[in-house]
Amino acid sequence: MEYTESALPEPNDAERERAETVAAALRERMAGSGAIPFDAFMRTALYEPGLGYYVGGRERLGRGGDFVTAPELTPFFGYTVAGQVVDLLARCGGGDVLEAGAGSGALATQLLAELERLGNLPERYRILEVSPDLKDRQRRTLERTLPHLLDRVEWLEDFPAEPWSGVLVANELLDSLPVHRVRITEEGLKELYVAPDEDSGGFKWQEGPVSDPLVADSLGDLSGLPVGMETEVNLEAPAWVAQAAERMERGGLLLIDYGHPAAELYRPERARGTLMCHFRHRAHDDPFYLPGVQDITAHVDFSAVAEAAQAAGLEVGGFTNQAQFLINLGLTHRVEEYLGGGAVSDEEQLQLATALKQLTLPQGMGESFKALLLVRGVEGPFPGYRQGDRAGEL
Ligand SMILES: C[S@@+](CC[C@H](N)C(=O)[O-])C[C@H]1O[C@@H](n2cnc3c(N)ncnc32)[C@H](O)[C@@H]1O
C-alpha cells in the first residue's frame, strides 16, 4: 500500500456515524466479558456484515479511497505477475486462475488482458471475495475493461469444493486478516485485549492471559525478545492457506503481501509490532480510531504461512521481495516494449516512471513486500525466482 504520513484528515458526518455504530457493536460484544481479544475487535471492525470496513459499502481502494495497492498504482504490476501465472498454468497443463480478495478488480483486468495478449487465457477466472460491494465493483470493472471475457469470470462464495488445478493469486489479502496482539512481560507472554475506555468513550488495551494456546505456540521461543515488546500473531493466515491448499491438486498459490520471515518479524527492532491503519491515504498506528471506517493491517509472518502450507502437502516454490520478483519476471522489458510501441505522452511516461519506482524501490514497496509461491505437483525453477530466491530464510 502506498500512503502518506501526516496529520489525519477529519472524518465527515457519515464516517463519524458509521464509526459510532461499529463502536456500539464492539461495546456490545465486550459487555459479557468486559474485554475481547484484538483479533475479535479487528474481525468486527473489518468484516462485520453490513458494517465492517471491507463489507460496509464504502469506497476503500484507489485514489478516492484510503490506500493504493500495487495493481491500483500501475497495470504493469499485473502484466508482469502474469508471467508467473502463465508459467504455472503451462506446468499444470492448463487449469483455472483463482484470485482471492480481488479489491476493485484491477488485478483481474491486468492478468486477464495479459494472458489474452500472450494467448494463454484460462478456461475460468474465478474470484473469491468476501465483500458484496467489492464483488459488484469487480464486475463493473470487468464489464468496462474486458466485456468479451466476462463469461470466463465467476465469483465464488468459498474455496472450490471440488479438486482443481491452476493458480491462486492473492495480493494484500493475508495482511488484512485479524491478528492477536501480545506483550512480552516478566511473567511471560500476555495477550492484549480491547476494553471500552470510559474516560475517552473509545477503547483501550487491557493485558490478560493468552486467549488461545496456538498464539504462544506460533511465537515459539521468546528468549531473544525484550520484555515490553508488543507484536501481533496471525493465526488466520496459516489456516487460510491450509484451506486454500486443501483442494488444489496441481499448481501454485502465489501470495504477495508485506511481511517477513519470522526471524525478521519477531526481533527486538520491531518492539512495537507492525499494526498499521489507513484512512484517506494517511497511515498511523491507532487501531481504535474510527472503527469500521479505517483499514487495519499487520505484516505477514511468511514463515508461519509456509509452514502451514508444507503441513498441507505443498512445497515452497520460491520466496523473494517484490522488486526482485517483478524484475525476474521482466518488468523492465515489458515497460520498454510498451514505450517503444507507440506514442506515449511525456506525462504518462513520468507517471509510469514514478509508479515503477514505488513498486520496486526499497523505500517504496520493493523490499517490505514479498512474493511467496507454494506449489503442489509442479517442478521449478520458477521464473519469478530466477535470482534472489530467499526461501532459505523462511
Ligand atoms: C487490501 S484489499 C486488496 C485488494 C486487491 N487484491 C488489491 O491488491 O488491490 C483486501 C481484499 O481482500 C478481500 N478479503 C479479505 N478477507 C478475505 C477472505 N477471507 N476471503 C476472500 N477475500 C477476502 C477484501 O474484501 C479485499 O477485496
mmCIF file of N, CA, C and O and ligand atoms in Angstrom, residues 1 46-47 53-55 60-62 67-73 77 99-108 127-132 134-135 138 156-159 169-178 236 240 243 256-258 295 297 369, ligand 1:
data_model
loop_
_atom_site.group_PDB
_atom_site.id
_atom_site.type_symbol
_atom_site.label_atom_id
_atom_site.label_comp_id
_atom_site.label_asym_id
_atom_site.label_seq_id
_atom_site.Cartn_x
_atom_site.Cartn_y
_atom_site.Cartn_z
ATOM 1 N N MET A 1 0.837 -1.187 0.000
ATOM 2 C CA MET A 1 0.000 0.000 0.000
ATOM 3 C C MET A 1 0.880 1.247 0.000
ATOM 4 O O MET A 1 1.898 1.281 0.667
ATOM 5 N N LEU A 46 -13.469 -4.867 10.625
ATOM 6 C CA LEU A 46 -13.235 -5.014 9.179
ATOM 7 C C LEU A 46 -14.315 -5.823 8.465
ATOM 8 O O LEU A 46 -14.599 -5.578 7.297
ATOM 9 N N TYR A 47 -14.902 -6.809 9.173
ATOM 10 C CA TYR A 47 -15.729 -7.786 8.437
ATOM 11 C C TYR A 47 -17.148 -7.984 8.962
ATOM 12 O O TYR A 47 -17.862 -8.838 8.443
ATOM 13 N N TYR A 53 -15.316 -2.549 7.724
ATOM 14 C CA TYR A 53 -14.609 -1.763 6.717
ATOM 15 C C TYR A 53 -14.699 -2.376 5.317
ATOM 16 O O TYR A 53 -14.963 -1.686 4.340
ATOM 17 N N TYR A 54 -14.488 -3.706 5.232
ATOM 18 C CA TYR A 54 -14.477 -4.337 3.909
ATOM 19 C C TYR A 54 -15.855 -4.723 3.396
ATOM 20 O O TYR A 54 -15.996 -5.103 2.245
ATOM 21 N N VAL A 55 -16.854 -4.686 4.254
ATOM 22 C CA VAL A 55 -18.168 -5.189 3.832
ATOM 23 C C VAL A 55 -19.266 -4.146 4.074
ATOM 24 O O VAL A 55 -20.442 -4.479 4.064
ATOM 25 N N ARG A 60 -12.913 2.123 -0.761
ATOM 26 C CA ARG A 60 -11.719 1.972 0.073
ATOM 27 C C ARG A 60 -10.428 2.010 -0.720
ATOM 28 O O ARG A 60 -9.450 2.593 -0.297
ATOM 29 N N LEU A 61 -10.459 1.317 -1.893
ATOM 30 C CA LEU A 61 -9.209 1.190 -2.621
ATOM 31 C C LEU A 61 -9.108 2.242 -3.709
ATOM 32 O O LEU A 61 -10.117 2.677 -4.236
ATOM 33 N N GLY A 62 -7.887 2.595 -4.028
ATOM 34 C CA GLY A 62 -7.660 3.503 -5.145
ATOM 35 C C GLY A 62 -7.531 4.930 -4.676
ATOM 36 O O GLY A 62 -7.565 5.225 -3.482
ATOM 37 N N PHE A 67 -6.246 3.794 0.522
ATOM 38 C CA PHE A 67 -4.888 3.359 0.183
ATOM 39 C C PHE A 67 -4.851 2.885 -1.265
ATOM 40 O O PHE A 67 -5.885 2.602 -1.863
ATOM 41 N N VAL A 68 -3.634 2.836 -1.790
ATOM 42 C CA VAL A 68 -3.448 2.387 -3.175
ATOM 43 C C VAL A 68 -2.567 1.148 -3.148
ATOM 44 O O VAL A 68 -1.495 1.167 -2.572
ATOM 45 N N THR A 69 -3.040 0.075 -3.753
ATOM 46 C CA THR A 69 -2.247 -1.167 -3.804
ATOM 47 C C THR A 69 -1.474 -1.206 -5.131
ATOM 48 O O THR A 69 -1.727 -0.384 -6.029
ATOM 49 N N ALA A 70 -0.590 -2.195 -5.259
ATOM 50 C CA ALA A 70 0.257 -2.263 -6.461
ATOM 51 C C ALA A 70 -0.556 -2.278 -7.766
ATOM 52 O O ALA A 70 -0.244 -1.524 -8.690
ATOM 53 N N PRO A 71 -1.622 -3.107 -7.875
ATOM 54 C CA PRO A 71 -2.363 -3.080 -9.147
ATOM 55 C C PRO A 71 -3.113 -1.770 -9.375
ATOM 56 O O PRO A 71 -3.442 -1.438 -10.519
ATOM 57 N N GLU A 72 -3.387 -1.021 -8.285
ATOM 58 C CA GLU A 72 -4.036 0.289 -8.449
ATOM 59 C C GLU A 72 -3.026 1.327 -8.919
ATOM 60 O O GLU A 72 -3.393 2.341 -9.509
ATOM 61 N N LEU A 73 -1.754 1.058 -8.621
ATOM 62 C CA LEU A 73 -0.687 2.003 -8.937
ATOM 63 C C LEU A 73 -0.381 1.996 -10.430
ATOM 64 O O LEU A 73 -0.253 3.032 -11.057
ATOM 65 N N PHE A 77 2.021 -3.893 -12.970
ATOM 66 C CA PHE A 77 2.155 -4.874 -11.887
ATOM 67 C C PHE A 77 1.529 -6.194 -12.343
ATOM 68 O O PHE A 77 2.174 -7.238 -12.366
ATOM 69 N N GLU A 99 -8.479 -15.839 -8.159
ATOM 70 C CA GLU A 99 -7.958 -14.683 -7.427
ATOM 71 C C GLU A 99 -8.749 -14.520 -6.138
ATOM 72 O O GLU A 99 -9.985 -14.492 -6.157
ATOM 73 N N ALA A 100 -8.048 -14.419 -5.032
ATOM 74 C CA ALA A 100 -8.728 -14.239 -3.741
ATOM 75 C C ALA A 100 -8.546 -12.800 -3.281
ATOM 76 O O ALA A 100 -7.437 -12.271 -3.317
ATOM 77 N N GLY A 101 -9.646 -12.166 -2.886
ATOM 78 C CA GLY A 101 -9.582 -10.779 -2.404
ATOM 79 C C GLY A 101 -9.236 -9.844 -3.535
ATOM 80 O O GLY A 101 -8.165 -9.244 -3.551
ATOM 81 N N ALA A 102 -10.151 -9.686 -4.482
ATOM 82 C CA ALA A 102 -9.801 -9.013 -5.747
ATOM 83 C C ALA A 102 -10.003 -7.498 -5.726
ATOM 84 O O ALA A 102 -9.831 -6.843 -6.759
ATOM 85 N N GLY A 103 -10.366 -6.917 -4.585
ATOM 86 C CA GLY A 103 -10.440 -5.459 -4.479
ATOM 87 C C GLY A 103 -11.328 -4.839 -5.534
ATOM 88 O O GLY A 103 -12.478 -5.223 -5.724
ATOM 89 N N SER A 104 -10.769 -3.883 -6.283
ATOM 90 C CA SER A 104 -11.549 -3.165 -7.292
ATOM 91 C C SER A 104 -11.682 -3.946 -8.594
ATOM 92 O O SER A 104 -12.399 -3.521 -9.499
ATOM 93 N N GLY A 105 -10.929 -5.037 -8.727
ATOM 94 C CA GLY A 105 -10.931 -5.790 -9.989
ATOM 95 C C GLY A 105 -9.776 -5.379 -10.896
ATOM 96 O O GLY A 105 -9.660 -5.876 -12.023
ATOM 97 N N ALA A 106 -8.896 -4.510 -10.378
ATOM 98 C CA ALA A 106 -7.786 -4.026 -11.219
ATOM 99 C C ALA A 106 -6.839 -5.165 -11.598
ATOM 100 O O ALA A 106 -6.460 -5.305 -12.768
ATOM 101 N N LEU A 107 -6.468 -6.003 -10.628
ATOM 102 C CA LEU A 107 -5.523 -7.082 -10.940
ATOM 103 C C LEU A 107 -6.157 -8.108 -11.880
ATOM 104 O O LEU A 107 -5.492 -8.626 -12.786
ATOM 105 N N ALA A 108 -7.445 -8.376 -11.689
ATOM 106 C CA ALA A 108 -8.138 -9.316 -12.578
ATOM 107 C C ALA A 108 -8.072 -8.809 -14.017
ATOM 108 O O ALA A 108 -7.782 -9.564 -14.952
ATOM 109 N N ILE A 127 -13.119 -15.745 -8.866
ATOM 110 C CA ILE A 127 -12.797 -14.735 -7.851
ATOM 111 C C ILE A 127 -13.479 -15.120 -6.539
ATOM 112 O O ILE A 127 -14.695 -15.324 -6.502
ATOM 113 N N LEU A 128 -12.670 -15.218 -5.494
ATOM 114 C CA LEU A 128 -13.195 -15.478 -4.155
ATOM 115 C C LEU A 128 -13.105 -14.161 -3.388
ATOM 116 O O LEU A 128 -12.002 -13.631 -3.192
ATOM 117 N N GLU A 129 -14.250 -13.628 -3.016
ATOM 118 C CA GLU A 129 -14.268 -12.285 -2.423
ATOM 119 C C GLU A 129 -15.317 -12.253 -1.320
ATOM 120 O O GLU A 129 -16.440 -12.691 -1.521
ATOM 121 N N VAL A 130 -14.950 -11.723 -0.132
ATOM 122 C CA VAL A 130 -15.926 -11.679 0.968
ATOM 123 C C VAL A 130 -16.859 -10.487 0.899
ATOM 124 O O VAL A 130 -17.917 -10.492 1.510
ATOM 125 N N SER A 131 -16.448 -9.455 0.191
ATOM 126 C CA SER A 131 -17.201 -8.205 0.255
ATOM 127 C C SER A 131 -18.250 -8.128 -0.868
ATOM 128 O O SER A 131 -17.899 -8.109 -2.052
ATOM 129 N N PRO A 132 -19.539 -8.061 -0.519
ATOM 130 C CA PRO A 132 -20.560 -7.995 -1.569
ATOM 131 C C PRO A 132 -20.396 -6.769 -2.463
ATOM 132 O O PRO A 132 -20.527 -6.862 -3.682
ATOM 133 N N LEU A 134 -17.639 -5.084 -3.058
ATOM 134 C CA LEU A 134 -16.445 -5.193 -3.907
ATOM 135 C C LEU A 134 -16.683 -6.163 -5.057
ATOM 136 O O LEU A 134 -16.177 -5.969 -6.153
ATOM 137 N N LYS A 135 -17.493 -7.204 -4.812
ATOM 138 C CA LYS A 135 -17.857 -8.105 -5.922
ATOM 139 C C LYS A 135 -18.534 -7.297 -7.025
ATOM 140 O O LYS A 135 -18.224 -7.458 -8.209
ATOM 141 N N GLN A 138 -16.012 -5.243 -8.809
ATOM 142 C CA GLN A 138 -15.167 -6.066 -9.694
ATOM 143 C C GLN A 138 -15.909 -6.364 -10.999
ATOM 144 O O GLN A 138 -15.344 -6.276 -12.082
ATOM 145 N N LEU A 156 -16.948 -16.856 -6.479
ATOM 146 C CA LEU A 156 -17.164 -17.986 -5.577
ATOM 147 C C LEU A 156 -17.497 -17.474 -4.179
ATOM 148 O O LEU A 156 -17.025 -16.406 -3.770
ATOM 149 N N GLU A 157 -18.248 -18.263 -3.457
ATOM 150 C CA GLU A 157 -18.569 -17.933 -2.065
ATOM 151 C C GLU A 157 -17.524 -18.506 -1.119
ATOM 152 O O GLU A 157 -17.377 -18.077 0.017
ATOM 153 N N ASP A 158 -16.829 -19.535 -1.602
ATOM 154 C CA ASP A 158 -15.860 -20.237 -0.762
ATOM 155 C C ASP A 158 -14.809 -20.873 -1.683
ATOM 156 O O ASP A 158 -14.964 -20.846 -2.894
ATOM 157 N N PHE A 159 -13.788 -21.472 -1.088
ATOM 158 C CA PHE A 159 -12.826 -22.206 -1.917
ATOM 159 C C PHE A 159 -13.575 -23.292 -2.693
ATOM 160 O O PHE A 159 -14.589 -23.801 -2.199
ATOM 161 N N VAL A 169 -4.031 -16.578 -6.860
ATOM 162 C CA VAL A 169 -3.271 -15.343 -6.653
ATOM 163 C C VAL A 169 -3.978 -14.520 -5.583
ATOM 164 O O VAL A 169 -5.204 -14.342 -5.651
ATOM 165 N N ALA A 170 -3.231 -14.041 -4.599
ATOM 166 C CA ALA A 170 -3.820 -13.135 -3.600
ATOM 167 C C ALA A 170 -2.825 -12.019 -3.330
ATOM 168 O O ALA A 170 -1.709 -12.268 -2.877
ATOM 169 N N ASN A 171 -3.221 -10.801 -3.653
ATOM 170 C CA ASN A 171 -2.371 -9.645 -3.382
ATOM 171 C C ASN A 171 -2.968 -8.860 -2.222
ATOM 172 O O ASN A 171 -4.131 -8.436 -2.281
ATOM 173 N N GLU A 172 -2.199 -8.680 -1.178
ATOM 174 C CA GLU A 172 -2.641 -7.922 0.010
ATOM 175 C C GLU A 172 -3.929 -8.467 0.617
ATOM 176 O O GLU A 172 -4.827 -7.695 0.950
ATOM 177 N N LEU A 173 -4.042 -9.746 0.720
ATOM 178 C CA LEU A 173 -5.186 -10.324 1.439
ATOM 179 C C LEU A 173 -4.760 -10.742 2.852
ATOM 180 O O LEU A 173 -5.415 -10.401 3.833
ATOM 181 N N LEU A 174 -3.650 -11.448 2.966
ATOM 182 C CA LEU A 174 -3.276 -12.013 4.270
ATOM 183 C C LEU A 174 -3.066 -10.935 5.329
ATOM 184 O O LEU A 174 -3.358 -11.147 6.500
ATOM 185 N N ASP A 175 -2.589 -9.760 4.905
ATOM 186 C CA ASP A 175 -2.320 -8.706 5.892
ATOM 187 C C ASP A 175 -3.612 -8.106 6.459
ATOM 188 O O ASP A 175 -3.573 -7.374 7.440
ATOM 189 N N SER A 176 -4.741 -8.403 5.810
ATOM 190 C CA SER A 176 -5.999 -7.829 6.298
ATOM 191 C C SER A 176 -6.782 -8.835 7.156
ATOM 192 O O SER A 176 -7.898 -8.556 7.570
ATOM 193 N N LEU A 177 -6.186 -9.990 7.428
ATOM 194 C CA LEU A 177 -6.865 -10.962 8.291
ATOM 195 C C LEU A 177 -6.602 -10.607 9.765
ATOM 196 O O LEU A 177 -5.516 -10.119 10.109
ATOM 197 N N PRO A 178 -7.590 -10.852 10.628
ATOM 198 C CA PRO A 178 -7.477 -10.440 12.038
ATOM 199 C C PRO A 178 -6.299 -11.083 12.770
ATOM 200 O O PRO A 178 -6.019 -12.274 12.589
ATOM 201 N N GLU A 236 -4.997 -16.661 11.546
ATOM 202 C CA GLU A 236 -5.905 -16.888 10.407
ATOM 203 C C GLU A 236 -5.158 -17.106 9.103
ATOM 204 O O GLU A 236 -5.615 -17.873 8.256
ATOM 205 N N TRP A 240 -5.926 -20.046 6.659
ATOM 206 C CA TRP A 240 -6.497 -19.713 5.341
ATOM 207 C C TRP A 240 -5.700 -20.421 4.237
ATOM 208 O O TRP A 240 -6.266 -20.992 3.299
ATOM 209 N N GLN A 243 -6.390 -24.083 4.097
ATOM 210 C CA GLN A 243 -7.694 -24.315 3.458
ATOM 211 C C GLN A 243 -7.587 -24.136 1.937
ATOM 212 O O GLN A 243 -8.144 -24.906 1.163
ATOM 213 N N ILE A 256 1.200 -12.402 -2.408
ATOM 214 C CA ILE A 256 2.030 -11.198 -2.406
ATOM 215 C C ILE A 256 1.498 -10.287 -1.307
ATOM 216 O O ILE A 256 0.307 -9.987 -1.246
ATOM 217 N N ASP A 257 2.399 -9.857 -0.444
ATOM 218 C CA ASP A 257 1.945 -9.080 0.706
ATOM 219 C C ASP A 257 3.124 -8.454 1.411
ATOM 220 O O ASP A 257 4.249 -8.883 1.194
ATOM 221 N N TYR A 258 2.856 -7.483 2.303
ATOM 222 C CA TYR A 258 4.000 -7.031 3.060
ATOM 223 C C TYR A 258 4.161 -7.906 4.286
ATOM 224 O O TYR A 258 3.198 -8.281 4.928
ATOM 225 N N ASP A 295 -8.878 1.198 7.555
ATOM 226 C CA ASP A 295 -8.315 -0.129 7.360
ATOM 227 C C ASP A 295 -7.340 -0.432 8.505
ATOM 228 O O ASP A 295 -6.720 0.486 9.056
ATOM 229 N N THR A 297 -4.188 -3.275 9.371
ATOM 230 C CA THR A 297 -3.391 -4.361 8.792
ATOM 231 C C THR A 297 -2.219 -4.708 9.720
ATOM 232 O O THR A 297 -1.889 -3.933 10.612
ATOM 233 N N PHE A 369 7.426 -5.676 0.683
ATOM 234 C CA PHE A 369 6.502 -6.648 0.080
ATOM 235 C C PHE A 369 7.280 -7.869 -0.398
ATOM 236 O O PHE A 369 8.367 -7.729 -0.948
HETATM 237 C C1 LIG B 1 -6.338 -4.830 0.891
HETATM 238 S S1 LIG B 1 -7.563 -5.408 -0.192
HETATM 239 C C2 LIG B 1 -6.581 -5.891 -1.588
HETATM 240 C C3 LIG B 1 -7.349 -5.884 -2.867
HETATM 241 C C4 LIG B 1 -6.616 -6.293 -4.147
HETATM 242 N N1 LIG B 1 -6.068 -7.630 -4.060
HETATM 243 C C5 LIG B 1 -5.537 -5.320 -4.499
HETATM 244 O O1 LIG B 1 -4.371 -5.671 -4.442
HETATM 245 O O2 LIG B 1 -5.876 -4.180 -4.837
HETATM 246 C C6 LIG B 1 -8.062 -6.940 0.531
HETATM 247 C C7 LIG B 1 -9.104 -7.683 -0.279
HETATM 248 O O3 LIG B 1 -9.306 -8.979 0.291
HETATM 249 C C8 LIG B 1 -10.695 -9.200 0.499
HETATM 250 N N2 LIG B 1 -10.773 -10.197 1.578
HETATM 251 C C9 LIG B 1 -10.473 -10.058 2.869
HETATM 252 N N3 LIG B 1 -10.599 -11.223 3.538
HETATM 253 C C10 LIG B 1 -10.954 -12.147 2.615
HETATM 254 C C11 LIG B 1 -11.216 -13.560 2.661
HETATM 255 N N4 LIG B 1 -11.122 -14.239 3.811
HETATM 256 N N5 LIG B 1 -11.568 -14.183 1.522
HETATM 257 C C12 LIG B 1 -11.657 -13.502 0.352
HETATM 258 N N6 LIG B 1 -11.437 -12.166 0.235
HETATM 259 C C13 LIG B 1 -11.081 -11.508 1.356
HETATM 260 C C14 LIG B 1 -11.229 -7.810 0.778
HETATM 261 O O4 LIG B 1 -12.610 -7.687 0.670
HETATM 262 C C15 LIG B 1 -10.468 -7.035 -0.310
HETATM 263 O O5 LIG B 1 -11.031 -7.240 -1.593
#
